[in-house]
mmCIF file of C-alpha atoms in Angstrom:
data_model
loop_
_atom_site.group_PDB
_atom_site.id
_atom_site.type_symbol
_atom_site.label_atom_id
_atom_site.label_comp_id
_atom_site.label_asym_id
_atom_site.label_seq_id
_atom_site.Cartn_x
_atom_site.Cartn_y
_atom_site.Cartn_z
ATOM 1 C CA MET Q 20 -4.844 -2.385 -20.145
ATOM 2 C CA ASN Q 21 -0.799 -2.783 -18.832
ATOM 3 C CA ALA Q 22 1.039 -1.482 -16.098
ATOM 4 C CA TYR Q 23 4.368 -1.304 -14.458
ATOM 5 C CA ILE Q 24 4.008 -1.417 -10.399
ATOM 6 C CA ILE Q 25 6.907 -0.449 -8.151
ATOM 7 C CA VAL Q 26 6.425 -0.898 -4.443
ATOM 8 C CA GLU Q 27 8.191 0.119 -1.757
ATOM 9 C CA GLY Q 28 8.893 -3.150 0.314
ATOM 10 C CA ASN Q 29 10.036 -6.209 -0.828
ATOM 11 C CA ARG Q 30 7.612 -7.862 2.458
ATOM 12 C CA THR Q 31 4.203 -6.942 3.012
ATOM 13 C CA GLU Q 32 3.909 -5.410 -0.104
ATOM 14 C CA TYR Q 33 5.522 -7.541 -2.443
ATOM 15 C CA LYS Q 34 2.864 -10.284 -1.335
ATOM 16 C CA VAL Q 35 0.040 -8.273 -0.201
ATOM 17 C CA TYR Q 36 -0.627 -6.192 -3.561
ATOM 18 C CA PRO Q 37 -0.856 -9.000 -5.599
ATOM 19 C CA ALA Q 38 -3.011 -10.929 -3.306
ATOM 20 C CA TRP Q 39 -5.266 -8.203 -3.733
ATOM 21 C CA LEU Q 40 -5.046 -7.896 -7.163
ATOM 22 C CA LYS Q 41 -5.963 -11.227 -7.805
ATOM 23 C CA LEU Q 42 -9.368 -10.703 -5.651
ATOM 24 C CA MET Q 43 -10.385 -7.326 -7.441
ATOM 25 C CA VAL Q 44 -9.756 -8.071 -10.650
ATOM 26 C CA PRO Q 45 -8.680 -11.687 -11.083
ATOM 27 C CA ASN Q 46 -8.566 -11.303 -15.422
ATOM 28 C CA LEU Q 47 -5.380 -9.451 -14.524
ATOM 29 C CA ARG Q 48 -2.488 -11.255 -15.169
ATOM 30 C CA ARG Q 49 0.790 -10.965 -13.462
ATOM 31 C CA VAL Q 50 3.677 -11.398 -15.630
ATOM 32 C CA GLN Q 51 7.653 -12.071 -14.103
ATOM 33 C CA ARG Q 52 9.580 -9.376 -16.458
ATOM 34 C CA PRO Q 53 7.531 -6.141 -18.398
ATOM 35 C CA ILE Q 54 8.351 -7.661 -21.761
ATOM 36 C CA ASP Q 55 5.692 -10.015 -21.119
ATOM 37 C CA LEU Q 56 3.392 -7.049 -20.412
ATOM 38 C CA THR Q 57 0.995 -7.743 -23.436
ATOM 39 C CA GLY Q 58 -3.081 -8.029 -22.394
ATOM 40 C CA ASN Q 59 -4.540 -6.772 -19.896
ATOM 41 C CA SER Q 60 -1.066 -7.530 -16.792
ATOM 42 C CA TYR Q 61 0.699 -6.501 -14.786
ATOM 43 C CA TYR Q 62 4.539 -6.675 -13.796
ATOM 44 C CA LEU Q 63 5.180 -5.793 -10.113
ATOM 45 C CA PHE Q 64 8.784 -5.056 -8.931
ATOM 46 C CA SER Q 65 10.028 -4.023 -5.353
ATOM 47 C CA GLY Q 66 11.988 -0.492 -5.133
ATOM 48 C CA GLY Q 67 13.747 -1.612 -2.095
ATOM 49 C CA GLY Q 68 12.757 1.307 0.461
ATOM 50 C CA ILE Q 69 13.510 4.801 0.506
ATOM 51 C CA PRO Q 70 15.394 6.991 -0.905
ATOM 52 C CA SER Q 71 16.510 3.810 -3.240
ATOM 53 C CA ILE Q 72 12.810 4.140 -4.670
ATOM 54 C CA TYR Q 73 13.420 7.513 -6.419
ATOM 55 C CA ASN Q 74 16.063 6.141 -8.881
ATOM 56 C CA HIS Q 75 14.257 2.522 -9.334
ATOM 57 C CA VAL Q 76 10.933 5.051 -10.990
ATOM 58 C CA ALA Q 77 13.576 6.925 -12.722
ATOM 59 C CA ASN Q 78 15.191 3.288 -14.296
ATOM 60 C CA ALA Q 79 11.415 1.929 -14.683
ATOM 61 C CA ALA Q 80 10.327 5.104 -16.675
ATOM 62 C CA GLU Q 81 13.135 4.570 -18.937
ATOM 63 C CA ASP Q 82 12.441 0.725 -19.511
ATOM 64 C CA ILE Q 83 8.786 1.413 -20.117
ATOM 65 C CA ALA Q 84 9.734 4.245 -22.829
ATOM 66 C CA TYR Q 85 12.343 2.214 -24.604
ATOM 67 C CA ILE Q 86 9.401 -0.584 -23.858
ATOM 68 C CA ASN Q 87 6.741 1.403 -26.184
ATOM 69 C CA SER Q 88 8.991 2.575 -28.244
ATOM 70 C CA MET Q 89 9.836 -0.310 -30.072
ATOM 71 C CA GLY Q 90 6.239 -0.437 -30.901
ATOM 72 C CA ASN Q 91 4.698 -3.963 -30.323
ATOM 73 C CA ILE Q 92 4.001 -3.641 -26.480
ATOM 74 C CA ARG Q 93 2.045 -1.044 -25.174
ATOM 75 C CA ILE Q 94 2.434 -0.172 -20.874
ATOM 76 C CA ASP Q 95 0.240 2.140 -20.416
ATOM 77 C CA TYR Q 96 0.564 2.846 -16.686
ATOM 78 C CA LEU Q 97 3.751 2.973 -14.079
ATOM 79 C CA ILE Q 98 2.537 2.399 -10.788
ATOM 80 C CA VAL Q 99 4.434 3.877 -7.634
ATOM 81 C CA CYS Q 100 2.979 2.548 -3.717
ATOM 82 C CA ILE Q 101 4.724 4.334 -1.140
ATOM 83 C CA ASP Q 102 4.562 4.798 2.603
ATOM 84 C CA THR Q 103 4.526 8.539 3.820
ATOM 85 C CA GLU Q 104 5.611 8.075 6.879
ATOM 86 C CA GLU Q 105 6.680 10.959 8.119
ATOM 87 C CA GLU Q 106 6.631 12.896 4.193
ATOM 88 C CA SER Q 107 3.703 14.492 2.871
ATOM 89 C CA ARG Q 108 2.668 13.358 -0.693
ATOM 90 C CA ASP Q 109 3.906 16.582 -1.790
ATOM 91 C CA TYR Q 110 7.212 16.005 -0.942
ATOM 92 C CA ILE Q 111 7.265 12.660 -2.834
ATOM 93 C CA LEU Q 112 5.947 13.666 -6.198
ATOM 94 C CA GLU Q 113 8.529 16.158 -5.911
ATOM 95 C CA GLN Q 114 11.840 13.289 -4.978
ATOM 96 C CA ILE Q 115 10.411 11.575 -8.024
ATOM 97 C CA ASN Q 116 10.214 13.736 -10.270
ATOM 98 C CA LYS Q 117 13.223 15.842 -9.556
ATOM 99 C CA VAL Q 118 14.743 11.821 -10.463
ATOM 100 C CA ILE Q 119 12.731 11.779 -13.524
ATOM 101 C CA SER Q 120 13.863 15.560 -14.617
ATOM 102 C CA GLU Q 121 17.478 15.006 -13.771
ATOM 103 C CA ARG Q 122 17.465 11.380 -16.184
ATOM 104 C CA ASN Q 123 15.490 13.388 -18.231
ATOM 105 C CA VAL Q 124 13.587 10.815 -18.770
ATOM 106 C CA ASP Q 125 10.522 10.786 -21.443
ATOM 107 C CA VAL Q 126 7.145 10.051 -20.025
ATOM 108 C CA SER Q 127 5.100 11.006 -22.852
ATOM 109 C CA SER Q 128 3.859 7.500 -23.876
ATOM 110 C CA PHE Q 129 2.319 6.184 -20.462
ATOM 111 C CA LYS Q 130 1.150 7.627 -16.913
ATOM 112 C CA LEU Q 131 2.325 7.973 -14.107
ATOM 113 C CA GLU Q 132 0.293 7.450 -11.009
ATOM 114 C CA VAL Q 133 1.833 7.452 -7.380
ATOM 115 C CA PHE Q 134 -0.212 6.229 -4.823
ATOM 116 C CA GLU Q 135 0.801 6.910 -1.208
ATOM 117 C CA GLN Q 136 0.423 4.392 1.755
ATOM 118 C CA LYS Q 137 -0.861 6.890 4.490
ATOM 119 C CA VAL Q 138 1.062 6.232 7.151
ATOM 120 C CA SER Q 139 1.898 2.674 6.093
ATOM 121 C CA MET Q 140 0.006 -0.072 4.552
ATOM 122 C CA GLU Q 141 -0.565 -1.241 8.097
ATOM 123 C CA SER Q 142 -2.778 1.585 8.836
ATOM 124 C CA TRP Q 143 -4.762 0.311 5.873
ATOM 125 C CA PHE Q 144 -5.277 -3.023 7.720
ATOM 126 C CA LEU Q 145 -6.701 -1.315 10.678
ATOM 127 C CA ALA Q 146 -9.474 -0.441 8.588
ATOM 128 C CA ASN Q 147 -10.826 -3.315 9.677
ATOM 129 C CA ARG Q 148 -13.485 -3.158 12.308
ATOM 130 C CA ARG Q 149 -14.047 -6.936 12.632
ATOM 131 C CA ILE Q 150 -10.872 -7.582 14.483
ATOM 132 C CA TYR Q 151 -11.308 -5.146 17.112
ATOM 133 C CA LYS Q 152 -12.541 -6.398 20.896
ATOM 134 C CA SER Q 153 -15.092 -3.897 22.738
ATOM 135 C CA ASN Q 154 -13.072 -5.033 25.844
ATOM 136 C CA PRO Q 155 -10.181 -5.617 24.887
ATOM 137 C CA GLU Q 156 -7.506 -7.724 27.747
ATOM 138 C CA ASP Q 157 -4.343 -6.460 26.602
ATOM 139 C CA GLU Q 158 -3.513 -3.504 28.695
ATOM 140 C CA VAL Q 159 -1.106 -2.023 26.107
ATOM 141 C CA LEU Q 160 -4.050 -2.629 23.454
ATOM 142 C CA ARG Q 161 -6.262 -0.557 25.503
ATOM 143 C CA ARG Q 162 -4.220 2.289 26.497
ATOM 144 C CA TYR Q 163 -3.543 2.463 22.403
ATOM 145 C CA MET Q 164 -7.243 2.533 21.838
ATOM 146 C CA LEU Q 165 -7.115 4.912 24.385
ATOM 147 C CA HIS Q 166 -4.739 6.946 23.126
ATOM 148 C CA TYR Q 167 -6.731 6.645 19.786
ATOM 149 C CA ASN Q 168 -9.595 4.099 19.127
ATOM 150 C CA VAL Q 169 -8.828 2.901 15.522
ATOM 151 C CA ARG Q 170 -11.648 0.944 15.152
ATOM 152 C CA GLU Q 171 -14.045 4.641 14.919
ATOM 153 C CA LYS Q 172 -11.279 7.550 14.319
ATOM 154 C CA ASP Q 173 -9.450 7.408 10.801
ATOM 155 C CA PRO Q 174 -6.342 5.001 11.021
ATOM 156 C CA GLU Q 175 -4.326 7.039 8.568
ATOM 157 C CA LEU Q 176 -4.914 10.414 10.851
ATOM 158 C CA MET Q 177 -3.630 8.609 13.778
ATOM 159 C CA ASP Q 178 -0.157 10.485 15.468
ATOM 160 C CA LYS Q 179 2.193 7.751 17.470
ATOM 161 C CA ILE Q 180 1.465 7.861 21.029
ATOM 162 C CA ASP Q 181 3.167 9.611 23.567
ATOM 163 C CA GLY Q 182 6.248 8.751 25.887
ATOM 164 C CA GLY Q 183 8.867 8.342 22.962
ATOM 165 C CA GLU Q 184 8.665 4.430 22.691
ATOM 166 C CA PHE Q 185 8.010 4.787 18.584
ATOM 167 C CA SER Q 186 10.368 6.952 16.723
ATOM 168 C CA THR Q 187 7.745 7.186 13.696
ATOM 169 C CA LYS Q 188 4.112 7.075 13.053
ATOM 170 C CA ALA Q 189 4.224 3.522 11.022
ATOM 171 C CA GLN Q 190 5.851 2.285 13.882
ATOM 172 C CA PHE Q 191 3.295 2.167 16.180
ATOM 173 C CA HIS Q 192 0.604 2.072 13.637
ATOM 174 C CA ASN Q 193 2.335 -1.596 12.773
ATOM 175 C CA ALA Q 194 2.975 -2.161 16.440
ATOM 176 C CA TYR Q 195 -1.087 -1.553 17.060
ATOM 177 C CA LEU Q 196 -1.787 -3.784 14.302
ATOM 178 C CA LYS Q 197 0.331 -6.841 16.398
ATOM 179 C CA ARG Q 198 -1.594 -5.708 19.739
ATOM 180 C CA ILE Q 199 -4.800 -5.998 17.901
ATOM 181 C CA PHE Q 200 -4.182 -9.488 16.111
ATOM 182 C CA LYS Q 201 -1.906 -11.483 18.794
ATOM 183 C CA GLU Q 202 -6.094 -10.400 20.996
ATOM 184 C CA GLN Q 203 -7.857 -12.107 18.531
ATOM 185 C CA HIS Q 204 -4.739 -15.074 18.145
ATOM 186 C CA ILE Q 205 -4.238 -13.891 14.821
ATOM 187 C CA SER Q 206 -0.484 -13.983 13.528
ATOM 188 C CA TYR Q 207 1.161 -11.137 11.467
ATOM 189 C CA SER Q 208 4.579 -10.360 10.389
ATOM 190 C CA LYS Q 209 5.765 -8.239 7.819
ATOM 191 C CA THR Q 210 6.949 -11.078 6.123
ATOM 192 C CA ASN Q 211 3.961 -13.256 6.805
ATOM 193 C CA PRO Q 212 0.815 -10.973 6.392
ATOM 194 C CA GLY Q 213 -1.592 -13.978 5.914
ATOM 195 C CA GLU Q 214 -4.857 -12.627 7.201
ATOM 196 C CA VAL Q 215 -4.791 -9.527 5.329
ATOM 197 C CA CYS Q 216 -4.142 -11.368 2.152
ATOM 198 C CA LYS Q 217 -7.622 -12.585 2.251
ATOM 199 C CA GLU Q 218 -10.762 -11.588 0.410
ATOM 200 C CA TYR Q 219 -12.803 -10.988 4.046
ATOM 201 C CA TYR Q 220 -10.154 -8.789 5.267
ATOM 202 C CA LEU Q 221 -10.141 -7.012 1.965
ATOM 203 C CA ASN Q 222 -13.855 -6.630 2.255
ATOM 204 C CA GLN Q 223 -14.206 -5.205 5.514
ATOM 205 C CA ILE Q 224 -11.421 -2.426 4.277
ATOM 206 C CA ILE Q 225 -13.506 -1.271 1.379
ATOM 207 C CA LYS Q 226 -16.440 -1.534 3.604
ATOM 208 C CA ARG Q 227 -15.052 0.977 6.027
ATOM 209 C CA TYR Q 228 -14.054 3.098 3.152
ATOM 210 C CA SER Q 229 -17.353 3.004 1.482
ATOM 211 C CA GLU Q 230 -19.166 3.453 4.704
ATOM 212 C CA THR Q 231 -17.089 6.330 6.039
ATOM 213 C CA GLY Q 232 -14.429 7.811 4.082
ATOM 214 C CA HIS Q 233 -12.077 6.545 6.097
ATOM 215 C CA VAL Q 234 -8.143 5.514 4.497
ATOM 216 C CA SER Q 235 -9.094 7.456 1.555
ATOM 217 C CA CYS Q 236 -5.620 6.405 0.252
ATOM 218 C CA PHE Q 237 -6.629 3.476 0.034
ATOM 219 C CA GLY Q 238 -9.935 4.458 -1.621
ATOM 220 C CA CYS Q 239 -7.986 6.053 -4.207
ATOM 221 C CA TRP Q 240 -5.555 2.782 -4.776
ATOM 222 C CA TYR Q 241 -8.601 0.488 -4.883
ATOM 223 C CA SER Q 242 -11.148 3.160 -7.003
ATOM 224 C CA PHE Q 243 -8.203 3.161 -9.704
ATOM 225 C CA VAL Q 244 -7.475 0.072 -9.673
ATOM 226 C CA VAL Q 245 -11.348 -1.470 -10.140
ATOM 227 C CA ASN Q 246 -12.267 1.607 -12.680
ATOM 228 C CA ARG Q 247 -8.996 0.607 -15.203
ATOM 229 C CA PHE Q 248 -8.497 -2.826 -14.765
ATOM 230 C CA SER Q 249 -11.742 -4.536 -14.559
#
């Protein structure tokens, strides 16, 4: 199987997805150009955020349709990984289908798969129960946990805390994660996600999904990858 993957961001996702894919499906090879997609391989591209990602999806669809029409290479999937943030999956699908339709792109030679990061990729990182202290010293973190204890409740369903500190849920999820990591003396930034790329960390997210059904959007992506590319 060969896949053309578009991720929304050019920082966190661009580093974490390749690291996780290498752990989950080590035989899946990353290539630097779509034209090099042979055997069991993938090409990964950053869509540069919303709304530019929608045009990049249409561009990718055109590239895949053209490459597949040549007959030498077969690209099976166009995979899109995108934050929902304040939007719904239906809205995102509507925007993607709208651009593809307006460009009159032929998508019959491959399958388009859209995986939402609900609310953001940081929401998935919050699913690791092993990184939490039962009684954190950080007063801000204690306030966050009183608002919504992500060790017990589904991180993907967490709304932002009251008080106007954050304009979006994604901003709050990111701040919550940073507070948890700070308590454990772990550094994290979008440009240097570090610890979350490691095997033990990924395994804890998989375990959380398997045992509780939490972070179901992560579960959909994870199940798809292991079932299609293993």
